Tab-separated table of C-alpha atoms in Angstrom:
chain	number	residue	atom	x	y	z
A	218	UNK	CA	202.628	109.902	144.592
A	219	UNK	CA	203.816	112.924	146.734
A	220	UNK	CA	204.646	112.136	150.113
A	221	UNK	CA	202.261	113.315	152.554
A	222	UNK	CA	204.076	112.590	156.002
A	223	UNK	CA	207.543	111.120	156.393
A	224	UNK	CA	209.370	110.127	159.543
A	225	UNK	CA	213.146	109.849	159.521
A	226	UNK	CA	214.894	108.119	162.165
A	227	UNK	CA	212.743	109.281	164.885
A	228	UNK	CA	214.052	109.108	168.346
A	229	UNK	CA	211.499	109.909	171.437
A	230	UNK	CA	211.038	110.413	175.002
A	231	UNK	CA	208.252	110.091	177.437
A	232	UNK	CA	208.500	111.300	181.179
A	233	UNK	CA	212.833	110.416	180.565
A	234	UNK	CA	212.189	107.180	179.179
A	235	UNK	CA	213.186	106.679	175.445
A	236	UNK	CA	209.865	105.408	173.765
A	237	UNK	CA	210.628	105.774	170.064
A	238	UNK	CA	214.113	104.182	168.776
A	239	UNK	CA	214.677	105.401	165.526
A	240	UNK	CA	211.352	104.962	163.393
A	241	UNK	CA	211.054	105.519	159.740
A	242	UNK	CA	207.492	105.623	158.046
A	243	UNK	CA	205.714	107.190	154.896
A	244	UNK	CA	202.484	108.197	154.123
A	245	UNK	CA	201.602	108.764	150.475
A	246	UNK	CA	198.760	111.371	149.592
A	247	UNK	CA	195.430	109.864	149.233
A	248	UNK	CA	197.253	106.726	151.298
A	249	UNK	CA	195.692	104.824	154.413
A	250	UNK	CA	198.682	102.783	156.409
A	251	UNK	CA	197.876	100.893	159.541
A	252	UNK	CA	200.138	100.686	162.009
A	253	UNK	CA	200.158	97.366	164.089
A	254	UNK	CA	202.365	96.166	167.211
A	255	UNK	CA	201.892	94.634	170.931
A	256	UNK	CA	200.841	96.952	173.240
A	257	UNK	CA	203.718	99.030	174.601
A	258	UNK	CA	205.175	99.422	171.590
A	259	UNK	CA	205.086	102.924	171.022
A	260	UNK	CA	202.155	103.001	168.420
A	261	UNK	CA	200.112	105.470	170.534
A	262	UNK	CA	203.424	107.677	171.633
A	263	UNK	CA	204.358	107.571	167.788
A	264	UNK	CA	201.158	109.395	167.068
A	265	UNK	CA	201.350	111.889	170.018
A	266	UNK	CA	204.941	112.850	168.478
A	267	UNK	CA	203.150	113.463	165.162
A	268	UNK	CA	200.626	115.517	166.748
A	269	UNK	CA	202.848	117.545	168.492
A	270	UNK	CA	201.456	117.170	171.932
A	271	UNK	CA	204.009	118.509	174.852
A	272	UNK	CA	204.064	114.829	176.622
A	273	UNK	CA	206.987	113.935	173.995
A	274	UNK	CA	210.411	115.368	173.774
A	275	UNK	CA	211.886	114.446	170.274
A	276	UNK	CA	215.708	113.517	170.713
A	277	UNK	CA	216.617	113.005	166.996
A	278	UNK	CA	215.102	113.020	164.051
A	279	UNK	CA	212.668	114.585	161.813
A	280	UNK	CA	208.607	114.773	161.046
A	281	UNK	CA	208.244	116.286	157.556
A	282	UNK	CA	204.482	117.131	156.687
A	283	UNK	CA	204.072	117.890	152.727
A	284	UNK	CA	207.895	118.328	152.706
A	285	UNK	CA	207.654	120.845	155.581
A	286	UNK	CA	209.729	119.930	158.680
A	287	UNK	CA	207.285	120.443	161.906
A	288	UNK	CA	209.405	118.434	164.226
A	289	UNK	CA	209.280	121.579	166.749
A	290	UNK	CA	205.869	122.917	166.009
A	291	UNK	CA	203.428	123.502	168.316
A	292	UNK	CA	200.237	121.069	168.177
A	293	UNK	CA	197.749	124.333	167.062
A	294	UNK	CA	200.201	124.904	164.504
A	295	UNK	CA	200.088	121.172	163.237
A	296	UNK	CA	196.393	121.526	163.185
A	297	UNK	CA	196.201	124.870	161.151
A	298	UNK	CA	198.695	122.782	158.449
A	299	UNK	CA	195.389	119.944	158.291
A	300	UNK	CA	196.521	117.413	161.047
A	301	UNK	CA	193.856	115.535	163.176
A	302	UNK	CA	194.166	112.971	165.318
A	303	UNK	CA	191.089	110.684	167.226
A	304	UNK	CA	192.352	109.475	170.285
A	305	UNK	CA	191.650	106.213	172.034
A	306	UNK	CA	191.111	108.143	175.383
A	307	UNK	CA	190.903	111.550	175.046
A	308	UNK	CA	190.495	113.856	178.228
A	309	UNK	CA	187.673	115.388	179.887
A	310	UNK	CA	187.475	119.069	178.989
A	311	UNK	CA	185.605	120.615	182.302
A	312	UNK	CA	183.480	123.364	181.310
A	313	UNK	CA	182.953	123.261	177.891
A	314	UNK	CA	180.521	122.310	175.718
A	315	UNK	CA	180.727	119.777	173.044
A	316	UNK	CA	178.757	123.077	170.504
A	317	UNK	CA	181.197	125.520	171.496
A	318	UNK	CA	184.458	123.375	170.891
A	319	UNK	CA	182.903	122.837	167.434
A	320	UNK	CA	182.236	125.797	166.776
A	321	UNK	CA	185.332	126.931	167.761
A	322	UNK	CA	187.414	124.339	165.651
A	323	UNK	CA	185.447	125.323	162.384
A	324	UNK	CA	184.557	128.892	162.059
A	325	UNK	CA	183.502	128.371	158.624
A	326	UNK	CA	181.305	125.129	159.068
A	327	UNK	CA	180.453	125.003	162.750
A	328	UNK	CA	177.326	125.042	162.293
A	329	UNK	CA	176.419	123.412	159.666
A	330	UNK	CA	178.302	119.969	161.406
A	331	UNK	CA	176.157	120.506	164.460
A	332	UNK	CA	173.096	120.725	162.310
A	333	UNK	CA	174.613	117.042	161.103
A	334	UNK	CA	175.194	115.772	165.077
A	335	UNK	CA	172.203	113.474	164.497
A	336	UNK	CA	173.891	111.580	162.033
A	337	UNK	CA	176.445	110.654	164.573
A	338	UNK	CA	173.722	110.475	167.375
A	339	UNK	CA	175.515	113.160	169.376
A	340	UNK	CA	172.314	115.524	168.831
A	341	UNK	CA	171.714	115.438	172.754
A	342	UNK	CA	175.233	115.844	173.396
A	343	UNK	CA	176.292	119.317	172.636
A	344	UNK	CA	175.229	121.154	175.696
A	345	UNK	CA	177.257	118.479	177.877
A	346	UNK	CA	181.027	119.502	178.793
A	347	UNK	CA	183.217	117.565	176.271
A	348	UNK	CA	183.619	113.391	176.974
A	349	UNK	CA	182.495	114.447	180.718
A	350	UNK	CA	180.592	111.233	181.700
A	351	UNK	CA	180.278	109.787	177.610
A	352	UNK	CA	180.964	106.259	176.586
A	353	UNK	CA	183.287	104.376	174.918
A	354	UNK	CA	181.119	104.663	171.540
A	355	UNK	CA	180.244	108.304	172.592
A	356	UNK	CA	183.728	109.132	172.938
A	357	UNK	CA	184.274	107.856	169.868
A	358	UNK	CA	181.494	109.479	168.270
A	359	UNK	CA	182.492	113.096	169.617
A	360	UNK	CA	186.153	112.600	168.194
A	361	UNK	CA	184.827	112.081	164.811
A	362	UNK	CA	182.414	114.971	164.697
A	363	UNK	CA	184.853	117.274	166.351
A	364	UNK	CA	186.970	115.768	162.571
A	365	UNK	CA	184.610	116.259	160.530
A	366	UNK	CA	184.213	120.228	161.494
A	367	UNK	CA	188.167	120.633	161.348
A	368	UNK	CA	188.277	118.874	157.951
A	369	UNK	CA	191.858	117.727	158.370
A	370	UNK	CA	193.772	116.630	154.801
A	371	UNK	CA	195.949	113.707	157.545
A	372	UNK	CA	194.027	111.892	160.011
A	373	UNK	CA	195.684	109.795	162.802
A	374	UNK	CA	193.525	107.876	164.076
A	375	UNK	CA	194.184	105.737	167.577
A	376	UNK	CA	192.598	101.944	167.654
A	377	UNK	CA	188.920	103.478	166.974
A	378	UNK	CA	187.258	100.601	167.031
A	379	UNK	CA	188.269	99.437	170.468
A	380	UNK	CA	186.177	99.869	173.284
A	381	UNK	CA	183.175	100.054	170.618
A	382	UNK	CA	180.082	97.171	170.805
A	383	UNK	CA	178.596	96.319	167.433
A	384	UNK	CA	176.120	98.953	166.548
A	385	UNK	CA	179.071	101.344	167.200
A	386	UNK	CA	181.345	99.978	165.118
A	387	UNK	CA	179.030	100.242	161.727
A	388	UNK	CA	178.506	104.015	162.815
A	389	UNK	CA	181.820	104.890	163.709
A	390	UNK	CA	183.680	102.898	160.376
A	391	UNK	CA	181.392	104.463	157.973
A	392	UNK	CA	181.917	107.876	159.652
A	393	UNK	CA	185.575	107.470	159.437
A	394	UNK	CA	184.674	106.582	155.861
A	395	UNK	CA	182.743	109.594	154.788
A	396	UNK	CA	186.488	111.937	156.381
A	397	UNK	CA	188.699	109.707	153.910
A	398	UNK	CA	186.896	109.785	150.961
A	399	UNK	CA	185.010	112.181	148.188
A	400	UNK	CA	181.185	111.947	148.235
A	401	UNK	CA	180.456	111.764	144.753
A	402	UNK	CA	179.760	108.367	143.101
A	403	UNK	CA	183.172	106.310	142.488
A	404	UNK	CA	185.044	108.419	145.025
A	405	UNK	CA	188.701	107.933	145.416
A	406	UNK	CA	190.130	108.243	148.545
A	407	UNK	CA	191.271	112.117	149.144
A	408	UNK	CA	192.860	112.243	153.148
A	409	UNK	CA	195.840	110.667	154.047
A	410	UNK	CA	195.210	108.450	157.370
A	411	UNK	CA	197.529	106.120	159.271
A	412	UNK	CA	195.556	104.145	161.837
A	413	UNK	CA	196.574	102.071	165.192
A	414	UNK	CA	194.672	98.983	164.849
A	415	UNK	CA	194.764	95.429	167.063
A	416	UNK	CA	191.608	93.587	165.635
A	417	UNK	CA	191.814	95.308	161.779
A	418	UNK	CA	187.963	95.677	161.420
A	419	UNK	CA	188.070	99.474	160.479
A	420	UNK	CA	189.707	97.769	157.547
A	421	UNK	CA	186.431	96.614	156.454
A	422	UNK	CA	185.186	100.128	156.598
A	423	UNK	CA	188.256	102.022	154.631
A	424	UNK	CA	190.523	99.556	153.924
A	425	UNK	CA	194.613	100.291	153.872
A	426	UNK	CA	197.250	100.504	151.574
A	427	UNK	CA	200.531	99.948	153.049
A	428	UNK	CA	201.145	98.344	156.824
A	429	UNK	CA	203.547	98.598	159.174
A	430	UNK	CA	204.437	96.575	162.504
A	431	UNK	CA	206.044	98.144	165.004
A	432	UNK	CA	207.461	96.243	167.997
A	433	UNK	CA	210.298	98.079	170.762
A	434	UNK	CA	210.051	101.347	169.406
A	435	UNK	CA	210.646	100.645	166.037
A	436	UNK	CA	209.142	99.722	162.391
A	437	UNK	CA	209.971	96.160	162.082
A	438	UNK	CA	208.625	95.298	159.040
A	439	UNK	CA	206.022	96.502	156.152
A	440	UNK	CA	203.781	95.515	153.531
A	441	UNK	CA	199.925	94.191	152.209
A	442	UNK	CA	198.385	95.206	155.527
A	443	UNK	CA	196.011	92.185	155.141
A	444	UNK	CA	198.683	89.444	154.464
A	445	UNK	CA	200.512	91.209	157.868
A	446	UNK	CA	197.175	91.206	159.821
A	447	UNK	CA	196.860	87.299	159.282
A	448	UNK	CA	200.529	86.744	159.952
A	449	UNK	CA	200.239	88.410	162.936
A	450	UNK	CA	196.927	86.382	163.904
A	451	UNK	CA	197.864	83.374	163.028
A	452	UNK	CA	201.778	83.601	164.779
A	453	UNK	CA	201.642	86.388	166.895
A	454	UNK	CA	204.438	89.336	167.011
A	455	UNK	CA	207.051	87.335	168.221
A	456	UNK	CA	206.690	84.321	165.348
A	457	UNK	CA	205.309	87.039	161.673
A	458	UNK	CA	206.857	85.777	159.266
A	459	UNK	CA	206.402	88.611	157.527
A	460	UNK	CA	208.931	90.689	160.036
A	461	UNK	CA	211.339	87.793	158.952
A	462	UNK	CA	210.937	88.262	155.340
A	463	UNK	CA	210.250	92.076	154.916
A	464	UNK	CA	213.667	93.417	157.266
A	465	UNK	CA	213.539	97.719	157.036
């Protein structure tokens, strides 16, 4: 299958401090990877790099987006090409409405998505300034209807079931669902994802492909993202077998 995103030898920095030592990682189209590691790994820094955001000077290597290089693009630019990212803790945005951002995002569909809010129980939410005194789950919530009206073809998506209770976590993994797949009966998958997970329950929601561990800045090891998941629960990162047999 085409290649969707591909990272080669990516080197990073974060406030002078090299983060990212040399990662190399492939998304397919229509392909959901997770990506797990101990915190302090660089999982979340890997996905700021991808996004573009300013925080992160690349030293070396290349992003490639549908065979485009957009190492040095801006993050508006990223998002024009179809890239969207949910963060685990995005920031408060002072003075602006939750409506107005959405509108803004999706001139086409804007409304229409806020018509939907209800779905996502963010109906009474719109006229507050964006994340400004939500949730965990409403934080959550906002991310993925701000995604749904920027329809992005590659989402990244940052541990989204953390910080979520139970009721939450139904809500927000079928949500997530709905962005990665066709609605029609016996839909295929049709946006790329790679997801940060520590607990892999969104798995039971979209379920993955291909994973990855990444430990000190670097892919360690890959493969059946379940068989990883209960390596890494039953042995932790410093005993998976699977980073012993599966060397990149």
């Amino acid at each position: 299958m085409p290649e969707m995103l591909k990272i080669v030898d990516l080197h990073a920095e974060a406030g002078d401090r090299e983060i990212l030592k040399g990662v190399n990682l492939t998304v397919e189209e229509g392909q959901t990877c997770v990506l797990f590691g101990p915190n302090g790994s660089g999982k979340s820094t890997l996905m700021a790099t991808i996004m573009g955001y300013s925080t992160i000077k690349v030293t070396s290597g290349k992003i490639l987006f549908k065979g485009k290089d957009i190492t040095d693009l801006p993050v508006d630019e990223r998002a024009k090409m179809g890239i969207g990212m949910m963060m685990q803790r995005p920031p408060n945005i002072y003075g602006v409405k939750l409506g107005d951002l959405i509108k803004a995002s999706a001139p086409e569909n804007g409304d229409t998505v806020i018509e939907g809010a209800d779905k996502f129980k963010m109906e009474n939410f719109l006229d507050r300034e964006v994340n400004v005194g939500f949730s965990g789950g409403e934080i959550k919530r906002s991310e993925l209807l701000q995604l749904t009206a920027q329809k992005p073809e590659f989402i990244l998506l940052d541990e989204p079931e953390s910080g979520v209770d139970l009721e939450n976590i139904d809500l927000i993994g079928n949500k997530v669902h709905d962005l990665l797949y066709d609605t029609c009966p016996g839909s295929r998958r049709h946006v790329s994802s790679l997801v940060i997970t520590h607990t892999g329950q969104i798995m039971d929601y979209i379920g993955a492909d291909r994973g990855y561990v990444m430990k000190n800045g670097r892919i360690q090891c890959s493969g059946n993202p379940l068989e990883l998941l209960r390596e890494i629960k039953k042995n932790g990162y410093g005993e998976c077998d699977a980073c012993k047999i599966i060397k990149l």
